[in-house]
């Protein structure tokens, strides 16, 4: 059992959906990012997705692209992302952390070394956007062997024929991308999402989280009624951006603003099944 | 490390889309079913004689093939060594080799029932070729182009618009070719049902590197026949410039198993290999970007670095995965030429041969200037004049004015 498995088991026994929050590691700088991450569980985040900054995020919209570039400009590296996780684990031993990003920084770091260092820092799972099942030998299989969850994205183009291949080496949870598109696009209607989640659940016992396009508490509530968890990302990194000074420096409101949005979204998710 | 030489250099890629350890299919799940569909459609088309027949017809009457193999008499005399031939890809309709590949992909898109074509472009030649064939076949065309390139390749932007294409300037990242490719991939992820992504070079996820290579191989196939006709034997060496590497792969691939043929690929060394450049083999390391593993310019954290070349068509921090493999197994010699050397070669070729080559092709000519004098007079050297230089006149004029 990883922290991810434990968390979803606990959510199930509480009879509610979870809130998965995505923030970019090192955005807007290392210290502020550490403070944001530390504030997430108290504000209601059940799982933390931590973006690994990359210069060329092919599946991300403008908000997350900009967050990654802010982090890189402030000197973020994969090594420092792992330091953020290590620092978080000094005070929190229960909230799962999933690293999300692209393969090249991990490949250049060295897969074996990365898996050892990530596990040691307290990482629980990985989402690597540009590693489909066809490339499982690269990182997925070694990660599973190292005791990390490898969480796969399923999309509207993943049909019933392909779904078993996508689910085969997936663990922790399945991340259903609610739209064909990049992060931060408009969300689809709830009925479509509910049907897609039901379709995936016919193929797997794993929890299903839904993301891409969730920005407000009401949407979180609606999606939470259909899925085991709701992922919010672009809205949070947009909140970081909106609370920086003109020259990009963090201010006194940066961390509280993100926490306030998470509190709001968490209330939405918690209301999902209490109707 | 000893690298085993294969029995043939022409069998790749394997079923996973790999050339040795390079290539692959590193794409988001949303695109994976599309790429598998494309691979199947291409495999079917390749086996269909009617597809090849139709393509041959368009290549002849629309593109204007075969392109001539031309004896560059005055350049040969000037350099005093090898007998130099130009493969005149700049005489193709739209002025570069790019159209060979675009024709193949557009015919495949039609076969797959796709009505909306997207493309990325650097210098604009691939964008112009795509816009041209979309006009010819009545398809919607959207071309992503880095905002920096939009500014430095204005005539091509106008040409694309004239042909009915929509040019979308890309403001993200470094605002050049790699960012245009990111943006095209983002478009494709969003418009999966009706859109065909027409990649302009031998890079990207499998099957693109193989497919683009196959469509461009007509360059080398014609060269074999034409050199037999002109000299009664195969050439002794081949030289081509390399950004992503499609003109080079098209010339090289049919000769890879003729081991006596020396092969030279010329990367863009920009301000020099110790400064800003675009030479992925000379200055990069293996990494994963845009769907494939290949040599990339990046920092120690795996972040992609800005490439620089005076030639927008070579201004890319990667190279096709088959070139990466051909480098590692030692079949192709990778060299480079600086901005200065390329401009000088463009001027020399213009004055000696009455042909203004593209800045891209001028990089190949810059190495010809160095290699040819060392070869005997019976050495037959073919250089690929991949495009014409009209699009570059403003860049060259500005470059010369800054140094006057």
XYZ file of C-alpha atoms in Angstrom:
679
model
C 0.000 0.000 0.000
C 1.376 3.374 -0.970
C 0.111 6.638 0.492
C -2.041 6.922 -2.650
C -3.745 3.572 -2.031
C -4.304 4.465 1.647
C -5.745 7.864 0.776
C -8.232 6.512 -1.755
C -9.269 3.738 0.656
C -9.903 6.376 3.309
C -11.910 8.548 0.875
C -14.013 5.535 -0.001
C -14.773 4.803 3.653
C -15.711 8.455 4.139
C -17.999 8.184 1.133
C -16.642 11.269 -0.587
C -14.613 12.270 -3.609
C -11.052 13.516 -3.220
C -9.414 16.759 -4.322
C -6.153 16.460 -6.262
C -4.292 19.778 -6.496
C -1.649 20.490 -9.108
C 0.961 23.172 -8.521
C 4.250 23.719 -10.325
C 7.375 22.939 -8.303
C 9.483 26.060 -7.848
C 6.748 28.492 -8.947
C 7.245 31.394 -8.411
C 10.424 30.501 -6.463
C 11.676 27.657 -4.289
C 10.678 29.106 -0.879
C 7.213 30.280 -1.901
C 6.586 26.992 -3.666
C 7.506 25.136 -0.447
C 5.051 27.311 1.483
C 2.281 26.688 -1.066
C 2.793 22.936 -0.960
C 2.855 22.950 2.850
C -0.468 24.827 2.918
C -2.318 22.486 0.540
C -3.321 19.610 2.902
C -4.665 21.992 5.563
C -6.754 23.748 2.916
C -8.334 20.465 1.851
C -6.096 18.831 -0.754
C -6.196 15.039 -0.522
C -3.446 14.395 -3.084
C -0.716 16.788 -4.287
C 0.434 16.730 -7.888
C 3.713 18.531 -8.234
C 4.640 19.673 -11.721
C 8.225 19.095 -12.835
C 9.108 22.224 -14.855
C 10.014 21.652 -18.511
C 10.801 24.090 -21.302
C 8.593 22.336 -23.871
C 5.369 21.092 -22.237
C 3.538 19.861 -25.346
C 0.281 18.910 -23.615
C -0.100 22.027 -21.484
C -2.033 25.215 -22.038
C -0.734 28.755 -21.483
C -1.279 28.803 -17.684
C 0.882 25.769 -16.916
C 3.427 26.661 -19.617
C 3.885 30.026 -17.921
C 4.144 28.447 -14.454
C 6.924 26.148 -15.660
C 8.827 29.032 -17.224
C 8.496 31.105 -14.011
C 9.955 28.200 -12.044
C 12.813 27.668 -14.500
C 13.594 31.373 -14.489
C 13.830 31.195 -10.685
C 16.373 28.359 -11.067
C 14.185 25.273 -10.627
C 15.713 21.863 -11.411
C 14.517 18.284 -10.981
C 16.927 17.948 -8.048
C 15.249 20.917 -6.329
C 11.801 19.476 -7.033
C 12.869 16.398 -5.061
C 14.156 18.712 -2.297
C 10.683 20.300 -2.105
C 9.179 16.848 -1.566
C 11.778 15.993 1.053
C 11.040 19.246 2.902
C 7.297 18.593 2.788
C 7.784 15.108 4.235
C 9.499 16.597 7.322
C 6.097 17.771 8.503
C 3.636 15.603 6.560
C 3.865 11.820 6.346
C 0.427 11.062 4.941
C -0.563 13.258 1.981
C 0.478 11.526 -1.261
C 2.718 13.381 -3.678
C 2.628 12.602 -7.376
C 5.243 14.147 -9.663
C 3.824 15.138 -13.034
C 5.693 16.230 -16.123
C 7.655 15.146 -19.164
C 10.244 12.453 -19.661
C 13.350 14.335 -20.772
C 14.465 15.783 -17.404
C 14.046 12.317 -15.811
C 15.866 10.615 -18.693
C 18.749 13.058 -18.405
C 18.829 12.708 -14.587
C 19.102 8.931 -15.116
C 16.080 6.665 -14.601
C 17.579 4.373 -11.931
C 19.041 7.229 -9.911
C 15.826 9.226 -10.227
C 13.677 6.377 -8.913
C 15.965 5.860 -5.904
C 16.098 9.591 -5.137
C 12.354 10.128 -5.668
C 11.408 7.222 -3.402
C 13.881 8.425 -0.810
C 12.489 11.981 -0.932
C 8.962 10.711 -0.278
C 7.400 10.683 -3.740
C 4.510 8.236 -4.115
C 3.690 8.235 -7.798
C 4.577 9.540 -11.250
C 2.570 10.896 -14.165
C 4.715 11.309 -17.257
C 2.698 12.770 -20.078
C 4.844 11.634 -23.009
C 5.247 7.997 -21.959
C 2.328 5.989 -23.388
C 2.063 2.201 -22.720
C 4.122 1.587 -25.867
C 7.130 3.002 -23.976
C 6.543 1.189 -20.649
C 10.034 -0.278 -20.564
C 11.500 3.240 -20.268
C 10.186 4.262 -16.843
C 6.841 2.682 -15.973
C 8.064 -0.854 -15.291
C 11.192 0.263 -13.405
C 9.035 2.672 -11.331
C 6.580 -0.063 -10.370
C 9.507 -2.264 -9.402
C 10.880 0.558 -7.249
C 7.590 0.751 -5.362
C 6.218 3.931 -6.947
C 2.775 4.191 -8.470
C 2.693 4.915 -12.197
C -0.479 6.787 -12.977
C -1.618 6.788 -16.547
C -3.756 9.258 -18.403
C -6.832 7.900 -20.156
C -8.449 10.218 -22.692
C -11.573 10.416 -24.846
C -9.509 8.843 -27.656
C -8.668 5.814 -25.497
C -11.399 3.474 -26.747
C -12.506 0.184 -25.180
C -10.097 -1.712 -27.371
C -7.117 0.311 -26.173
C -8.165 0.802 -22.536
C -6.811 -2.583 -21.303
C -3.348 -1.682 -22.652
C -3.495 1.699 -20.903
C -4.646 0.156 -17.630
C -2.292 -2.847 -17.688
C 0.615 -1.273 -15.810
C -1.304 1.580 -14.169
C -1.422 1.757 -10.399
C -2.586 4.177 -7.692
C -5.364 5.741 -9.727
C -6.363 6.449 -13.305
C -6.318 10.064 -14.430
C -9.140 10.638 -16.889
C -8.452 13.616 -19.128
C -11.970 14.940 -19.627
C -11.384 16.550 -23.012
C -9.265 16.144 -26.112
C -7.047 19.137 -25.621
C -4.430 20.823 -23.493
C -4.579 21.634 -19.791
C -6.745 24.597 -18.863
C -9.211 24.204 -21.734
C -12.959 24.461 -21.182
C -14.471 21.521 -19.309
C -17.017 19.252 -21.002
C -20.478 18.591 -19.608
C -20.806 16.437 -16.535
C -22.908 13.740 -18.189
C -20.173 12.964 -20.699
C -17.615 12.751 -17.918
C -19.861 10.466 -15.850
C -20.315 8.143 -18.832
C -16.562 8.057 -19.462
C -15.783 7.305 -15.811
C -18.341 4.495 -15.837
C -16.714 3.107 -18.992
C -13.260 3.092 -17.388
C -14.621 1.496 -14.220
C -15.921 -1.413 -16.260
C -12.258 -2.185 -16.976
C -10.583 -1.517 -13.620
C -10.971 -1.512 -9.835
C -8.648 1.494 -9.563
C -10.007 4.875 -8.449
C -10.626 7.333 -11.286
C -9.685 11.008 -10.971
C -10.981 13.522 -13.530
C -9.131 16.613 -14.629
C -8.437 19.219 -17.352
C -10.719 22.231 -17.275
C -11.961 22.216 -13.651
C -11.702 25.759 -12.288
C -14.561 26.427 -9.862
C -16.144 24.834 -6.804
C -19.408 24.033 -8.622
C -17.545 22.156 -11.361
C -15.539 20.321 -8.706
C -18.816 19.363 -7.040
C -20.361 18.122 -10.312
C -17.299 16.116 -11.362
C -16.887 14.801 -7.796
C -20.328 13.245 -8.035
C -19.142 11.149 -10.981
C -15.508 10.373 -10.116
C -13.382 9.280 -7.165
C -11.378 12.488 -7.287
C -11.214 15.811 -9.100
C -7.950 17.354 -10.318
C -7.484 21.132 -10.386
C -4.339 22.648 -11.869
C -4.524 25.632 -14.208
C -6.837 27.557 -11.852
C -4.278 27.199 -9.042
C -1.248 28.252 -11.073
C -3.307 31.159 -12.460
C -3.964 32.186 -8.855
C -0.230 32.130 -8.173
C 0.340 34.368 -11.205
C -2.439 36.759 -10.224
C -0.807 37.338 -6.827
C 2.684 38.233 -7.956
C 4.076 41.748 -8.125
C 4.641 43.430 -11.495
C 8.214 42.076 -11.614
C 7.059 38.532 -10.819
C 7.979 38.446 -7.131
C 5.689 36.767 -4.581
C 3.744 38.958 -2.164
C 2.047 38.402 1.191
C -1.129 37.238 -0.591
C 0.437 34.606 -2.866
C 0.219 31.615 -0.510
C -3.075 32.553 1.219
C -4.783 33.120 -2.164
C -3.903 29.629 -3.375
C -4.973 28.127 -0.034
C -8.283 30.016 -0.187
C -9.091 28.630 -3.643
C -8.210 25.111 -2.489
C -10.521 25.522 0.545
C -13.294 26.600 -1.791
C -12.710 23.701 -4.214
C -12.496 21.207 -1.346
C -15.869 22.358 -0.072
C -17.243 21.808 -3.590
C -15.830 18.292 -3.793
C -17.114 17.436 -0.296
C -20.593 18.624 -1.263
C -20.614 16.308 -4.279
C -22.148 13.281 -2.620
C -24.114 14.967 0.190
C -27.014 16.013 -1.976
C 32.072 1.322 -26.470
C 32.100 -0.822 -29.601
C 29.143 -0.385 -31.841
C 28.249 -3.339 -33.968
C 27.909 -2.523 -37.637
C 24.639 -3.853 -39.016
C 24.467 -5.959 -42.179
C 22.312 -3.262 -43.728
C 21.821 0.387 -42.789
C 18.445 0.469 -44.506
C 16.263 -1.863 -42.418
C 15.129 0.597 -39.738
C 12.998 1.399 -37.936
C 12.015 -1.701 -35.954
C 8.389 -2.392 -34.955
C 8.706 0.045 -32.042
C 9.784 2.819 -34.359
C 13.390 2.643 -33.161
C 16.605 3.199 -35.044
C 18.932 1.542 -32.538
C 18.044 3.350 -29.306
C 16.701 6.437 -31.119
C 13.195 7.255 -32.329
C 10.161 5.791 -30.562
C 6.693 7.113 -29.792
C 6.962 9.553 -26.886
C 3.564 11.231 -27.142
C 0.572 11.950 -24.935
C -2.082 9.240 -24.721
C -4.561 11.419 -26.621
C -2.338 11.210 -29.707
C -1.354 7.564 -29.438
C -4.444 6.132 -31.191
C -3.978 8.709 -33.974
C -0.375 7.734 -34.489
C -1.281 4.051 -34.633
C -4.002 4.855 -37.206
C -1.523 6.833 -39.262
C 0.997 4.006 -39.193
C -1.631 1.577 -40.432
C -2.858 3.928 -43.157
C 0.686 4.531 -44.340
C 1.529 0.819 -44.375
C -1.588 0.170 -46.479
C -0.848 3.047 -48.853
C 2.726 1.943 -49.352
C 1.529 -1.475 -50.495
C -1.050 0.002 -52.868
C 0.285 0.428 -56.439
C -2.509 2.921 -57.194
C -1.217 5.236 -54.442
C 2.300 5.162 -55.859
C 1.015 5.691 -59.402
C -1.021 8.718 -58.416
C 1.909 10.149 -56.513
C 4.273 9.638 -59.435
C 1.848 11.536 -61.652
C 1.702 14.540 -59.317
C 5.468 14.469 -58.805
C 5.946 14.716 -62.538
C 3.320 17.265 -63.573
C 2.797 19.344 -60.401
C 6.182 19.240 -58.671
C 8.226 19.059 -61.877
C 10.315 15.989 -61.115
C 12.797 14.620 -61.795
C 14.948 17.502 -60.614
C 18.154 17.778 -62.659
C 21.581 16.608 -61.596
C 23.743 19.504 -62.709
C 27.516 19.609 -63.219
C 28.768 22.690 -61.359
C 31.602 23.364 -63.772
C 32.889 26.707 -62.504
C 32.714 25.742 -58.851
C 34.603 22.544 -59.680
C 37.303 24.572 -61.450
C 37.392 27.132 -58.642
C 37.910 24.528 -55.904
C 40.310 22.473 -58.013
C 39.456 19.010 -56.680
C 36.373 16.804 -56.827
C 33.951 17.013 -59.723
C 30.931 18.684 -58.141
C 27.354 17.982 -59.065
C 24.306 19.796 -57.703
C 21.063 17.927 -57.109
C 18.685 20.724 -58.052
C 15.897 20.362 -55.473
C 15.511 24.149 -55.528
C 13.906 23.785 -58.963
C 10.906 21.907 -57.553
C 7.592 23.720 -57.451
C 7.600 25.896 -54.283
C 11.395 26.102 -54.429
C 12.640 23.357 -52.129
C 12.668 19.640 -51.409
C 9.876 20.031 -48.854
C 7.143 19.471 -51.438
C 8.181 15.815 -52.009
C 7.160 14.913 -48.474
C 4.117 17.160 -48.294
C 2.652 15.635 -51.445
C 2.930 12.169 -49.912
C 1.392 13.214 -46.606
C -1.449 15.176 -48.209
C -2.336 12.215 -50.389
C -2.345 10.076 -47.253
C -4.549 12.613 -45.455
C -7.013 12.462 -48.346
C -6.968 8.683 -48.205
C -7.730 8.887 -44.437
C -10.582 11.343 -45.018
C -8.954 14.199 -43.060
C -10.028 17.675 -44.155
C -7.987 19.910 -41.886
C -4.209 20.035 -42.257
C -1.848 21.523 -39.667
C 1.887 22.043 -40.043
C 4.813 23.680 -38.303
C 7.377 25.653 -40.218
C 10.734 27.296 -39.568
C 12.001 29.008 -42.708
C 8.517 28.755 -44.142
C 9.363 26.375 -46.978
C 7.471 23.471 -45.431
C 4.608 25.826 -44.646
C 4.533 27.069 -48.234
C 4.632 23.518 -49.609
C 1.796 22.502 -47.279
C -0.271 25.576 -48.152
C 0.333 24.860 -51.844
C -0.870 21.271 -51.752
C -3.820 22.173 -49.521
C -4.816 24.729 -52.151
C -4.345 22.158 -54.907
C -6.560 19.610 -53.153
C -9.034 21.961 -51.463
C -8.104 21.309 -47.825
C -8.073 23.683 -44.847
C -4.519 24.630 -43.876
C -3.205 26.072 -40.614
C 0.518 26.725 -40.279
C 2.220 27.348 -36.925
C 5.314 29.509 -37.171
C 7.439 31.009 -34.400
C 6.917 34.761 -34.126
C 10.665 35.306 -34.607
C 10.531 33.344 -37.867
C 7.401 35.180 -39.018
C 9.448 38.355 -38.822
C 12.566 37.055 -40.586
C 10.763 35.079 -43.330
C 8.125 37.602 -44.298
C 7.923 36.707 -48.009
C 7.013 33.121 -47.151
C 4.349 34.268 -44.700
C 2.798 36.276 -47.501
C 3.031 33.317 -49.882
C 1.213 31.041 -47.440
C -1.550 33.588 -46.986
C -1.814 34.054 -50.729
C -2.349 30.317 -51.031
C -5.234 30.481 -48.593
C -3.514 29.168 -45.479
C -3.896 30.641 -42.020
C -0.508 31.438 -40.443
C -0.572 31.413 -36.637
C 2.460 33.144 -35.094
C 3.634 31.280 -31.979
C 4.543 33.460 -29.017
C 5.443 30.735 -26.514
C 8.945 29.655 -25.494
C 11.726 30.850 -27.800
C 9.201 31.657 -30.587
C 11.038 29.567 -33.223
C 10.606 26.173 -34.883
C 10.564 24.021 -31.737
C 7.772 26.134 -30.267
C 5.850 25.981 -33.536
C 6.073 22.191 -33.260
C 4.831 22.314 -29.630
C 1.893 24.432 -30.714
C 1.047 22.147 -33.640
C 1.054 19.187 -31.242
C -1.273 21.125 -28.921
C -3.597 21.765 -31.852
C -3.545 18.082 -32.811
C -4.322 16.976 -29.236
C -7.322 19.314 -29.343
C -8.639 18.522 -32.847
C -8.218 14.785 -33.027
C -11.156 13.850 -35.210
C -10.617 15.753 -38.450
C -6.991 16.907 -38.353
C -3.889 15.567 -40.071
C -0.525 16.787 -38.766
C 1.855 17.195 -41.695
C 5.342 17.134 -40.113
C 8.023 18.719 -42.270
C 11.094 16.729 -41.361
C 12.369 13.253 -40.464
C 11.541 13.752 -36.782
C 8.592 13.341 -34.443
C 6.968 10.128 -33.234
C 7.044 6.962 -35.329
C 5.948 6.613 -38.158
C 6.883 10.189 -39.165
C 10.680 9.770 -39.418
C 10.221 6.693 -41.605
C 7.379 8.128 -43.672
C 9.081 11.470 -44.389
C 12.300 9.639 -45.253
C 10.451 7.396 -47.706
C 8.775 10.362 -49.416
C 12.103 12.225 -49.641
C 14.099 9.219 -50.852
C 13.164 10.079 -54.408
C 16.058 12.580 -54.220
C 18.642 9.834 -53.777
C 16.880 7.399 -56.091
C 16.971 9.915 -58.949
C 20.571 10.798 -58.134
C 21.640 7.157 -58.514
C 20.088 6.928 -61.967
C 21.238 10.369 -63.090
C 24.832 9.839 -62.001
C 24.893 6.508 -63.830
C 23.710 8.334 -66.944
C 26.218 11.180 -66.548
C 29.321 9.275 -65.418
C 28.497 5.592 -65.721
C 28.914 4.941 -61.998
C 27.774 5.943 -58.516
C 29.038 9.126 -56.837
C 31.966 8.941 -54.407
C 30.516 11.339 -51.873
C 27.277 13.042 -50.854
C 26.924 16.331 -48.951
C 23.742 17.851 -47.505
C 22.765 20.298 -44.788
C 20.916 19.055 -41.719
C 18.413 20.755 -39.451
C 15.853 18.041 -38.791
C 17.505 16.365 -41.745
C 14.877 15.532 -44.372
C 16.742 16.687 -47.491
C 19.847 14.903 -46.258
C 17.994 11.690 -45.428
C 16.289 11.781 -48.823
C 19.651 11.964 -50.589
C 21.541 9.599 -48.256
C 19.138 6.750 -47.651
C 19.299 5.044 -51.069
C 23.128 5.044 -50.786
C 23.540 3.851 -47.178
C 24.484 0.304 -48.184
C 26.927 1.447 -50.877
C 29.682 1.607 -48.294
C 32.260 3.102 -50.624
C 30.100 6.262 -50.873
C 31.284 8.828 -48.311
C 28.384 10.687 -46.695
C 28.614 14.109 -45.062
C 25.842 15.862 -43.116
C 26.393 19.527 -42.285
C 24.830 21.035 -39.178
C 24.465 24.749 -38.477
C 27.252 25.997 -36.211
C 25.687 29.477 -35.916
C 28.164 31.785 -34.161
C 30.497 28.788 -33.665
C 30.280 25.568 -31.673
C 31.407 27.281 -28.485
C 28.695 29.933 -28.831
C 25.067 29.887 -29.932
C 24.488 27.226 -32.572
C 22.070 24.583 -33.841
C 24.400 21.576 -34.156
C 22.661 18.829 -32.158
C 25.170 16.090 -32.971
C 28.260 18.239 -32.399
C 26.965 19.963 -29.279
C 24.062 17.883 -27.945
C 23.305 14.686 -26.057
C 20.589 12.024 -26.357
C 17.235 13.078 -24.925
C 13.500 12.929 -25.614
C 11.539 15.715 -27.313
C 8.677 15.978 -29.804
C 7.892 12.288 -29.751
C 11.351 10.852 -30.350
C 14.670 10.154 -28.687
C 17.539 11.830 -30.472
C 20.451 14.208 -29.961
C 19.230 17.461 -28.416
C 20.688 20.762 -27.315
C 19.904 20.982 -23.613
C 21.317 21.915 -20.229
C 22.388 19.505 -17.480
C 18.799 19.450 -16.114
C 17.325 18.283 -19.431
C 15.844 21.689 -20.288
C 15.898 22.356 -24.025
C 18.212 25.184 -25.061
C 17.767 27.828 -27.719
C 19.273 26.937 -31.029
C 20.741 29.628 -33.239
C 21.356 29.734 -36.954
C 21.109 32.520 -39.517
C 19.093 29.949 -41.417
C 15.620 29.597 -39.922
C 15.262 26.140 -41.486
C 18.185 24.786 -39.455
C 17.294 26.624 -36.251
C 16.104 23.579 -34.284
C 17.658 22.021 -31.156
C 17.213 18.432 -32.376
C 17.839 16.170 -35.367
C 15.960 13.240 -36.901
C 16.459 9.987 -34.941
C 17.752 8.028 -37.936
C 20.564 10.583 -38.328
C 21.359 10.170 -34.609
C 21.690 6.439 -35.193
C 23.732 6.854 -38.395
C 26.081 9.050 -36.390
C 26.449 6.501 -33.599
C 27.123 3.605 -35.996
C 29.562 5.773 -37.935
C 27.918 5.605 -41.373
C 27.426 9.369 -41.802
C 30.078 11.970 -41.001
C 28.577 14.976 -39.272
C 30.279 18.316 -39.844
C 29.153 21.875 -39.326
C 29.320 25.333 -40.886
C 28.965 28.730 -39.208
C 26.685 31.606 -40.217
C 29.705 33.389 -41.704
C 30.780 30.375 -43.757
C 27.240 29.796 -45.026
C 26.791 33.385 -46.206
C 30.177 33.290 -47.935
C 29.236 30.031 -49.649
C 25.894 31.478 -50.755
C 27.718 34.420 -52.340
C 30.294 32.190 -54.013
C 27.700 29.837 -55.493
C 25.605 32.759 -56.735
C 28.555 34.293 -58.588
C 30.128 31.096 -59.910
C 27.034 29.164 -60.904
C 24.217 31.678 -61.290
C 22.268 29.835 -58.614
C 21.301 31.562 -55.383
C 20.955 28.686 -52.914
C 18.931 28.779 -49.705
C 20.969 29.618 -46.604
C 20.273 26.047 -45.473
C 21.852 24.567 -48.618
C 24.702 27.067 -48.357
C 25.807 25.251 -45.174
C 26.398 22.135 -47.296
C 28.270 24.214 -49.877
C 30.485 25.674 -47.138
C 31.739 22.157 -46.374
C 32.063 21.337 -50.081
C 34.512 24.245 -50.237
C 36.636 22.448 -47.632
C 36.262 18.815 -48.719
C 36.330 19.085 -52.520
C 39.882 20.515 -52.843
C 41.234 17.511 -50.903
C 39.753 15.035 -53.363
C 41.178 13.886 -56.722
C 39.694 15.221 -59.935
C 37.885 11.966 -60.703
C 36.057 12.056 -57.363
C 32.318 12.555 -57.965
C 30.682 14.682 -55.279
C 26.930 15.395 -55.088
C 25.680 18.296 -52.998
C 21.981 18.717 -52.379
C 20.804 22.212 -53.257
C 17.737 21.683 -51.085
C 16.155 25.079 -51.681
C 16.466 28.389 -53.449
C 17.648 31.518 -51.695
C 14.990 34.061 -52.660
C 13.377 33.806 -49.218
C 16.727 34.612 -47.555
C 17.674 37.766 -49.438
C 16.486 40.089 -46.637
C 18.389 38.083 -43.992
C 21.549 38.070 -46.080
C 21.256 41.783 -46.918
C 20.885 42.599 -43.222
C 23.802 40.335 -42.311
C 26.052 41.980 -44.910
C 24.970 45.491 -43.897
C 25.846 44.770 -40.244
C 29.335 43.723 -41.292
C 29.943 46.426 -43.893
